[in-house]
Short mmCIF file of C-alpha atoms and ligand atoms in Angstrom, two decimals:
data_model
loop_
_atom_site.label_atom_id
_atom_site.label_comp_id
_atom_site.label_asym_id
_atom_site.label_seq_id
_atom_site.Cartn_x
_atom_site.Cartn_y
_atom_site.Cartn_z
CA MET A 16 -23.93 -63.15 -1.79
CA ALA A 17 -21.56 -66.06 -2.36
CA ALA A 18 -20.36 -67.66 0.88
CA ASP A 19 -16.76 -67.25 -0.21
CA GLY A 20 -17.27 -63.65 -1.36
CA PHE A 21 -16.52 -61.91 1.95
CA GLN A 22 -13.33 -59.94 1.84
CA LEU A 23 -13.00 -58.56 5.33
CA PRO A 24 -9.73 -56.70 6.06
CA PHE A 25 -7.04 -58.18 8.29
CA THR A 26 -6.56 -55.06 10.43
CA PRO A 27 -4.18 -54.66 13.40
CA GLU A 28 -7.28 -54.67 15.62
CA VAL A 29 -8.42 -58.02 14.17
CA GLU A 30 -4.91 -59.39 14.57
CA ARG A 31 -4.87 -58.36 18.25
CA GLU A 32 -8.37 -59.70 18.94
CA THR A 33 -7.72 -63.10 17.38
CA ARG A 34 -4.15 -63.62 18.65
CA PRO A 35 -5.18 -66.22 21.32
CA VAL A 36 -6.92 -68.26 18.62
CA TRP A 37 -3.89 -68.00 16.32
CA ASP A 38 -1.68 -69.27 19.15
CA LYS A 39 -3.83 -72.41 19.25
CA VAL A 40 -4.35 -73.09 15.56
CA GLN A 41 -1.07 -71.96 13.97
CA ARG A 42 0.16 -75.52 13.49
CA HIS A 43 -2.92 -76.30 11.36
CA VAL A 44 -3.50 -73.07 9.45
CA THR A 45 -1.05 -71.24 7.15
CA PRO A 46 -0.38 -67.50 7.72
CA MET A 47 -1.98 -66.88 4.31
CA GLU A 48 -5.20 -68.70 5.30
CA TRP A 49 -5.18 -66.89 8.63
CA ARG A 50 -5.36 -63.47 6.93
CA ALA A 51 -8.76 -64.53 5.53
CA GLN A 52 -9.93 -66.46 8.60
CA ALA A 53 -9.08 -64.02 11.40
CA PRO A 54 -11.39 -61.20 10.15
CA LEU A 55 -14.24 -63.72 9.80
CA ILE A 56 -13.64 -65.01 13.34
CA ALA A 57 -13.71 -61.46 14.72
CA ALA A 58 -16.86 -60.61 12.71
CA ILE A 59 -18.66 -63.82 13.74
CA ASN A 60 -17.86 -63.24 17.42
CA ARG A 61 -19.25 -59.68 17.16
CA LEU A 62 -22.41 -60.83 15.36
CA LYS A 63 -23.06 -63.54 17.95
CA ALA A 64 -23.15 -60.95 20.72
CA GLU A 65 -25.36 -58.59 18.68
CA LYS A 66 -27.87 -61.30 17.80
CA ASP A 67 -27.85 -63.23 21.08
CA ALA A 68 -26.59 -66.35 19.34
CA VAL A 69 -24.40 -69.24 20.46
CA ILE A 70 -22.43 -71.61 18.28
CA LEU A 71 -22.48 -75.29 19.22
CA ALA A 72 -19.45 -76.84 17.52
CA HIS A 73 -18.85 -80.56 17.19
CA ASN A 74 -15.39 -82.08 17.73
CA TYR A 75 -15.15 -82.69 13.95
CA MET A 76 -15.22 -79.00 13.05
CA THR A 77 -11.99 -77.60 11.61
CA PRO A 78 -9.70 -75.93 14.20
CA GLU A 79 -10.46 -72.32 13.17
CA ILE A 80 -14.17 -72.99 13.83
CA PHE A 81 -13.66 -75.18 16.88
CA HIS A 82 -11.18 -72.89 18.63
CA GLY A 83 -12.19 -69.60 16.98
CA VAL A 84 -15.97 -69.30 17.19
CA GLY A 85 -17.40 -72.32 19.07
CA ASP A 86 -19.07 -71.23 22.33
CA PHE A 87 -19.68 -74.83 23.31
CA VAL A 88 -17.63 -77.63 21.85
CA GLY A 89 -17.84 -81.35 22.36
CA ASP A 90 -19.39 -84.65 21.34
CA SER A 91 -23.00 -85.23 20.31
CA LEU A 92 -24.06 -85.83 23.92
CA ALA A 93 -22.48 -82.63 25.26
CA LEU A 94 -23.95 -80.53 22.44
CA ALA A 95 -27.45 -81.97 22.97
CA LYS A 96 -27.20 -81.17 26.68
CA GLU A 97 -26.03 -77.63 25.93
CA ALA A 98 -28.90 -77.09 23.47
CA ALA A 99 -31.34 -78.01 26.24
CA ARG A 100 -29.62 -75.63 28.69
CA SER A 101 -28.74 -72.62 26.55
CA LYS A 102 -30.45 -69.29 27.23
CA ALA A 103 -29.48 -67.73 23.88
CA ARG A 104 -32.19 -66.74 21.38
CA ILE A 105 -30.39 -68.33 18.42
CA ILE A 106 -28.42 -71.57 18.18
CA VAL A 107 -26.06 -71.96 15.23
CA GLN A 108 -25.20 -75.62 14.80
CA ALA A 109 -21.65 -76.07 13.60
CA GLY A 110 -22.24 -79.73 12.91
CA VAL A 111 -24.59 -81.83 10.82
CA HIS A 112 -28.34 -81.68 10.25
CA PHE A 113 -29.40 -84.32 12.80
CA MET A 114 -27.59 -82.30 15.49
CA ALA A 115 -29.48 -79.16 14.51
CA GLU A 116 -32.76 -81.09 14.63
CA THR A 117 -31.87 -82.42 18.07
CA SER A 118 -31.24 -78.84 19.23
CA LYS A 119 -34.60 -77.73 17.81
CA VAL A 120 -36.40 -80.66 19.44
CA LEU A 121 -34.89 -79.76 22.82
CA SER A 122 -35.32 -75.99 22.37
CA PRO A 123 -38.50 -75.52 20.33
CA ASP A 124 -38.75 -71.79 21.13
CA LYS A 125 -35.28 -70.97 19.87
CA THR A 126 -34.25 -70.27 16.31
CA VAL A 127 -31.88 -73.03 15.21
CA LEU A 128 -29.70 -72.31 12.19
CA ILE A 129 -27.43 -74.57 10.16
CA PRO A 130 -24.90 -72.98 7.81
CA ASP A 131 -25.35 -75.60 5.06
CA LEU A 132 -28.50 -77.69 4.72
CA ARG A 133 -26.58 -80.36 2.83
CA ALA A 134 -24.59 -81.33 5.94
CA GLY A 135 -26.16 -84.78 6.30
CA CYS A 136 -24.99 -88.11 7.71
CA SER A 137 -24.86 -91.60 6.18
CA LEU A 138 -26.26 -93.09 9.39
CA ALA A 139 -29.21 -90.68 9.54
CA ALA A 140 -29.90 -91.41 5.85
CA SER A 141 -29.93 -95.19 6.43
CA ILE A 142 -33.32 -95.43 8.14
CA THR A 143 -36.77 -93.80 8.09
CA GLY A 144 -39.63 -93.52 10.56
CA ALA A 145 -41.59 -96.06 8.45
CA ASP A 146 -38.69 -98.55 8.81
CA VAL A 147 -38.83 -98.19 12.61
CA ARG A 148 -42.60 -98.73 12.64
CA LEU A 149 -42.09 -102.00 10.75
CA ILE A 150 -39.31 -103.07 13.13
CA LYS A 151 -41.61 -102.44 16.11
CA GLN A 152 -44.30 -104.62 14.50
CA ARG A 153 -41.76 -107.40 14.09
CA TYR A 154 -40.46 -107.17 17.68
CA PRO A 155 -43.42 -106.15 19.86
CA GLY A 156 -42.50 -105.21 23.43
CA VAL A 157 -38.77 -104.87 22.67
CA PRO A 158 -37.54 -101.35 23.48
CA VAL A 159 -36.12 -99.24 20.66
CA VAL A 160 -32.90 -97.38 21.39
CA THR A 161 -31.92 -95.00 18.62
CA TYR A 162 -28.55 -93.40 18.08
CA VAL A 163 -28.85 -89.58 17.97
CA ASN A 164 -27.44 -89.77 14.42
CA THR A 165 -31.00 -90.07 13.06
CA THR A 166 -33.76 -87.74 11.86
CA ALA A 167 -36.37 -86.33 14.26
CA GLU A 168 -38.94 -88.53 12.47
CA VAL A 169 -36.96 -91.63 13.51
CA LYS A 170 -36.44 -90.32 17.05
CA ALA A 171 -40.22 -89.87 17.30
CA GLU A 172 -40.62 -93.66 16.93
CA THR A 173 -38.02 -94.32 19.61
CA ASP A 174 -38.19 -95.15 23.31
CA ILE A 175 -34.84 -93.61 24.24
CA CYS A 176 -31.91 -92.10 22.35
CA CYS A 177 -28.23 -92.75 22.92
CA THR A 178 -24.89 -91.42 21.71
CA SER A 179 -21.60 -93.23 21.40
CA ALA A 180 -20.73 -91.90 24.87
CA ASN A 181 -23.59 -93.63 26.68
CA ALA A 182 -24.84 -96.44 24.40
CA VAL A 183 -24.08 -99.30 26.83
CA GLN A 184 -25.65 -97.39 29.73
CA VAL A 185 -28.80 -96.56 27.69
CA VAL A 186 -29.24 -100.12 26.38
CA GLU A 187 -29.05 -101.47 29.93
CA GLU A 188 -31.44 -98.79 31.18
CA ALA A 189 -33.94 -99.56 28.38
CA ALA A 190 -33.84 -103.28 29.20
CA ARG A 191 -34.41 -102.50 32.89
CA LEU A 192 -37.31 -100.10 32.20
CA PHE A 193 -39.06 -102.53 29.85
CA GLY A 194 -38.17 -105.67 31.81
CA THR A 195 -36.59 -107.37 28.78
CA ASP A 196 -33.28 -109.03 27.96
CA ARG A 197 -33.35 -107.79 24.34
CA VAL A 198 -33.03 -104.27 22.96
CA ILE A 199 -33.28 -102.91 19.43
CA LEU A 200 -30.26 -100.60 18.87
CA ILE A 201 -30.40 -98.77 15.52
CA PRO A 202 -29.19 -97.69 12.99
CA ASP A 203 -25.39 -98.15 13.39
CA GLU A 204 -24.51 -101.82 12.96
CA PHE A 205 -20.95 -101.37 14.22
CA LEU A 206 -21.93 -99.39 17.30
CA ALA A 207 -24.48 -102.15 18.02
CA ARG A 208 -21.82 -104.86 17.61
CA ASN A 209 -19.42 -102.99 19.87
CA VAL A 210 -22.11 -102.46 22.52
CA ALA A 211 -23.10 -106.16 22.34
CA ARG A 212 -19.57 -107.02 23.44
CA GLN A 213 -19.86 -104.93 26.58
CA THR A 214 -23.25 -106.02 27.91
CA ASP A 215 -25.29 -109.14 28.59
CA ILE A 216 -28.36 -107.63 26.88
CA ARG A 217 -29.07 -109.20 23.45
CA ILE A 218 -28.94 -106.64 20.68
CA ILE A 219 -31.06 -106.43 17.54
CA ALA A 220 -29.31 -104.22 14.98
CA TRP A 221 -29.85 -102.41 11.66
CA GLN A 222 -27.28 -102.31 8.87
CA GLY A 223 -26.51 -98.58 8.87
CA ARG A 224 -22.89 -97.46 8.66
CA CYS A 225 -20.91 -94.30 9.23
CA GLU A 226 -19.16 -93.72 5.91
CA VAL A 227 -16.14 -92.28 7.74
CA HIS A 228 -15.50 -94.99 10.34
CA GLU A 229 -16.52 -98.06 8.31
CA ARG A 230 -13.44 -97.54 6.11
CA PHE A 231 -10.90 -98.31 8.84
CA THR A 232 -9.64 -101.90 8.94
CA ALA A 233 -7.74 -104.02 11.46
CA ALA A 234 -4.90 -104.21 8.90
CA ASP A 235 -4.62 -100.36 9.00
CA ILE A 236 -4.24 -100.45 12.77
CA LEU A 237 -1.72 -103.29 12.77
CA GLU A 238 0.34 -101.44 10.17
CA ILE A 239 0.40 -98.29 12.33
CA LYS A 240 1.31 -100.33 15.41
CA ALA A 241 4.18 -101.95 13.54
CA ALA A 242 5.47 -98.54 12.42
CA TYR A 243 4.92 -96.85 15.81
CA PRO A 244 5.09 -99.56 18.52
CA ASP A 245 4.73 -96.98 21.34
CA ALA A 246 1.61 -95.31 19.89
CA GLU A 247 -1.66 -95.64 21.83
CA VAL A 248 -4.54 -96.30 19.44
CA LEU A 249 -7.97 -94.87 20.31
CA ALA A 250 -10.87 -95.86 18.04
CA HIS A 251 -14.41 -94.52 17.79
CA PRO A 252 -17.15 -97.14 18.42
CA GLU A 253 -18.60 -96.50 14.93
CA CYS A 254 -15.56 -98.46 13.64
CA PRO A 255 -15.88 -102.17 12.76
CA ALA A 256 -15.42 -104.55 15.71
CA GLU A 257 -12.18 -105.91 14.17
CA VAL A 258 -10.72 -102.40 14.50
CA ILE A 259 -11.76 -102.09 18.14
CA GLU A 260 -10.26 -105.53 18.82
CA VAL A 261 -6.76 -104.36 17.90
CA SER A 262 -7.06 -100.84 19.37
CA ASP A 263 -6.11 -99.82 22.90
CA PHE A 264 -9.24 -97.88 23.79
CA THR A 265 -12.66 -97.11 22.39
CA GLY A 266 -14.87 -94.17 23.26
CA SER A 267 -16.84 -91.23 21.92
CA THR A 268 -15.04 -88.18 20.59
CA ALA A 269 -15.30 -86.64 24.08
CA ALA A 270 -13.85 -89.77 25.69
CA MET A 271 -10.90 -89.71 23.26
CA ASN A 272 -10.31 -86.04 24.00
CA ASP A 273 -10.44 -86.76 27.71
CA TYR A 274 -8.03 -89.67 27.36
CA VAL A 275 -5.39 -87.55 25.64
CA LEU A 276 -5.86 -84.54 27.93
CA THR A 277 -5.66 -86.67 31.07
CA ARG A 278 -2.97 -89.17 30.13
CA LYS A 279 -0.89 -87.08 27.74
CA PRO A 280 0.49 -90.16 25.96
CA LYS A 281 3.83 -89.73 24.18
CA ARG A 282 2.27 -90.76 20.90
CA VAL A 283 -1.37 -91.31 19.99
CA VAL A 284 -3.49 -92.29 17.01
CA LEU A 285 -7.15 -91.24 16.85
CA ILE A 286 -9.08 -93.57 14.56
CA THR A 287 -11.81 -91.17 13.59
CA GLU A 288 -12.49 -87.98 11.58
CA CYS A 289 -9.45 -85.86 10.68
CA SER A 290 -10.25 -82.62 12.52
CA MET A 291 -10.48 -84.44 15.85
CA ALA A 292 -6.69 -84.83 16.15
CA ASP A 293 -6.09 -81.23 15.02
CA ASN A 294 -8.41 -79.89 17.73
CA VAL A 295 -6.97 -82.01 20.53
CA ALA A 296 -3.39 -81.32 19.36
CA ALA A 297 -4.00 -77.59 19.76
CA ASP A 298 -4.55 -78.21 23.50
CA VAL A 299 -1.92 -80.91 24.16
CA ARG A 300 1.50 -79.91 22.89
CA GLU A 301 3.46 -82.74 24.54
CA THR A 302 1.72 -85.54 22.61
CA GLU A 303 2.69 -86.52 19.08
CA PHE A 304 -0.26 -87.41 16.86
CA VAL A 305 0.10 -90.06 14.16
CA ARG A 306 -2.55 -89.08 11.66
CA PRO A 307 -4.29 -91.67 9.58
CA CYS A 308 -7.83 -90.33 9.39
CA ASN A 309 -10.89 -90.03 7.14
CA LEU A 310 -12.70 -86.79 6.36
CA CYS A 311 -16.45 -86.51 6.93
CA PRO A 312 -17.71 -84.67 3.82
CA HIS A 313 -20.84 -83.58 5.70
CA MET A 314 -19.04 -82.00 8.63
CA LYS A 315 -16.66 -80.30 6.20
CA ARG A 316 -19.57 -78.43 4.58
CA ILE A 317 -19.51 -76.09 7.56
CA THR A 318 -17.04 -73.23 7.08
CA LEU A 319 -16.31 -69.85 8.69
CA GLU A 320 -17.80 -68.22 5.58
CA ASN A 321 -21.15 -69.96 5.80
CA ILE A 322 -21.33 -69.50 9.59
CA TYR A 323 -20.87 -65.76 9.01
CA GLU A 324 -23.49 -65.78 6.27
CA THR A 325 -25.93 -67.69 8.50
CA LEU A 326 -25.60 -65.11 11.25
CA LEU A 327 -26.04 -62.25 8.77
CA THR A 328 -29.04 -63.65 6.90
CA GLY A 329 -30.75 -66.10 9.30
CA ARG A 330 -30.44 -68.84 6.65
CA HIS A 331 -30.96 -71.82 7.02
CA GLU A 332 -33.52 -72.22 9.76
CA VAL A 333 -34.09 -75.81 10.90
CA THR A 334 -37.69 -76.63 11.74
CA VAL A 335 -39.31 -79.82 12.99
CA ASP A 336 -43.03 -80.57 12.75
CA PRO A 337 -44.29 -79.85 16.33
CA ALA A 338 -46.13 -83.20 16.59
CA ILE A 339 -42.96 -85.09 15.62
CA ALA A 340 -40.81 -82.85 17.81
CA GLU A 341 -42.95 -83.56 20.86
CA ARG A 342 -42.55 -87.34 20.47
CA ALA A 343 -38.86 -87.08 19.59
CA ARG A 344 -38.28 -84.85 22.65
CA LEU A 345 -39.39 -87.63 25.02
CA ALA A 346 -36.75 -89.97 23.62
CA VAL A 347 -33.96 -87.37 23.66
CA GLN A 348 -34.93 -85.96 27.05
CA ARG A 349 -34.87 -89.44 28.62
CA MET A 350 -31.26 -89.68 27.50
CA VAL A 351 -30.33 -86.16 28.61
CA ASP A 352 -31.84 -86.84 32.06
CA LEU A 353 -29.66 -89.91 32.69
CA PRO A 354 -26.67 -89.39 34.99
CA PRO A 355 -23.43 -88.79 33.04
CA PRO A 356 -21.88 -92.01 31.67
CA ALA A 357 -19.14 -93.41 33.89
CA THR A 358 -15.75 -92.19 32.71
CA PRO A 359 -13.37 -95.11 32.98
CA ALA A 360 -11.47 -94.55 36.23
CA ARG A 361 -8.44 -96.03 34.57
CA TYR A 362 -8.23 -95.80 30.83
CA ASP A 363 -7.86 -99.50 30.34
CA LEU A 364 -8.96 -101.03 27.15
CA VAL A 365 -12.74 -100.82 26.93
CA LYS A 366 -12.96 -103.97 24.93
CA ALA A 367 -14.87 -107.15 24.35
CA ARG A 368 -16.05 -108.87 27.52
CA HIS A 369 -17.45 -111.59 25.33
CA HIS A 370 -18.11 -112.25 21.68
CA VAL A 371 -21.88 -112.19 21.58
CA ASP A 372 -23.19 -111.52 18.10
CA VAL A 373 -26.08 -109.24 17.22
CA GLU A 374 -29.29 -110.21 15.43
CA LEU A 375 -29.39 -108.24 12.17
CA ILE A 376 -32.79 -107.05 10.99
P1 13P B 406 -19.72 -88.45 19.04
O1 13P B 406 -19.28 -87.03 19.02
O2 13P B 406 -20.97 -88.61 19.81
O3 13P B 406 -18.65 -89.38 19.46
O4 13P B 406 -20.16 -88.85 17.55
C1 13P B 406 -19.36 -88.87 16.48
C2 13P B 406 -20.06 -88.64 15.21
O5 13P B 406 -19.83 -89.32 14.28
C3 13P B 406 -20.98 -87.54 15.13
O6 13P B 406 -21.37 -87.42 13.85
FE1 SF4 B 407 -22.40 -89.16 10.10
FE2 SF4 B 407 -20.08 -90.46 10.24
FE3 SF4 B 407 -20.11 -87.95 9.38
FE4 SF4 B 407 -20.61 -88.48 11.97
S1 SF4 B 407 -18.71 -88.84 10.89
S2 SF4 B 407 -21.76 -87.10 10.63
S3 SF4 B 407 -21.68 -90.46 11.80
S4 SF4 B 407 -21.10 -89.69 8.36
#
C-alpha cells in the first residue's frame, strides 16, 4: 500500500479527539491539510495503544507529528535516555536512522521501527568504523568521544558518546578518565571547534559536517540583526564558529527550547532546522519568531503516513549486530549515566572563552 494512499475519514469523533492538537498546530497547518492529518493522528494514537508502542519524536519533526503523536519529544540526548527507560514493547523512531540504532543499542529486546529507512544524516555518513580504527592507531591512548550522530559501528569503536547538549562535559570527563589533555571528538568539525572554545582540553577533530547547519553564515546573522535589532539569536553548535561568534546563545535543540520557554523573548531567531521554530512557537504564543531556517531532508522523510504504515505493518525494523551493539552500548551508556548537563543558570552567551584551534585529522 502506498504511504500516501490512506484515505481515513475526518469524522466528528476524530475532530473532537484531535481538537487539542489542532489548537496547537493551527498556525502551521492549513484546514485542508488538517482534514487529512487529523484522522491519521487519531488512528496512530489508537494503534500505539493496541500494539504497546511509543513514538520518540525529535525536535525537528513537523508540528503535526511532534504535537500530534510523539509520546516523548526532545533532543538526541533526551530521546536516547527515554529509549533506555521505556517499558513499551515497540519503539517507533520519529527521527533519523542513527537515533533508531541508538534506541536499539540501548533496548536490544525491544522492536525498534523507523518509518523510512532512507532517513540518514550527513554526519553519520561522513565516517566509518574502519576510519575510527585508523584514527586510534594514529593517536594511541587518546580517548575517542563520538557524537551520537554516527552509526552503531562507529559507536562500537568509541570510548564515550556525546550529544550537542553535553559535548563539553563529556570531553572533560573523557580527559579526566584517561588522564590526558587531548581528546578526539568526531565526526562534526564545527561541534568540535565550538567545544574547543569552551574548554582547556585540546581537541582532535574530523571534517564531518551537518548539511543543514553548515549552510548558515555570519553574514546571514548580521543581516537578520540589522533588520531586527531586538531579536535574540540562538544557534545550534553544529553551525560554523563564525555563526556562533555573532549569535547570542548556543545550545542543543533542547537548550534552545528551554531558553525560549523560560525567557519568552519578544523576538527570537533559531538558527537550525525549520520545524524547530514551528514546534516551540506552538507552545510560546507571546514570542515572535523570525524564520530563516534550513530543512533537513532526512528528518523530513518521516511523515504521519509512514508512521501509520510502520505501526500497521511492522516495517522497517532496525537491527544492530549483537556484537557491535554490545560495544556501542558501553559508549552510549557511559553518556546516559552522566549527570544531566548544567543548564546555564542565566542564559548568557555561551561563547568563546578563548580561540584555541582544533587539530584536524
Ligand atoms: P540535538 O537534538 O541533539 O541538538 O541534535 C540536533 C541534530 O541535528 C540531530 O540530528
Ligand atoms: Fe544529520 Fe544535520 Fe539532519 Fe541532524 S539536521 S539529521 S545532523 S543532517
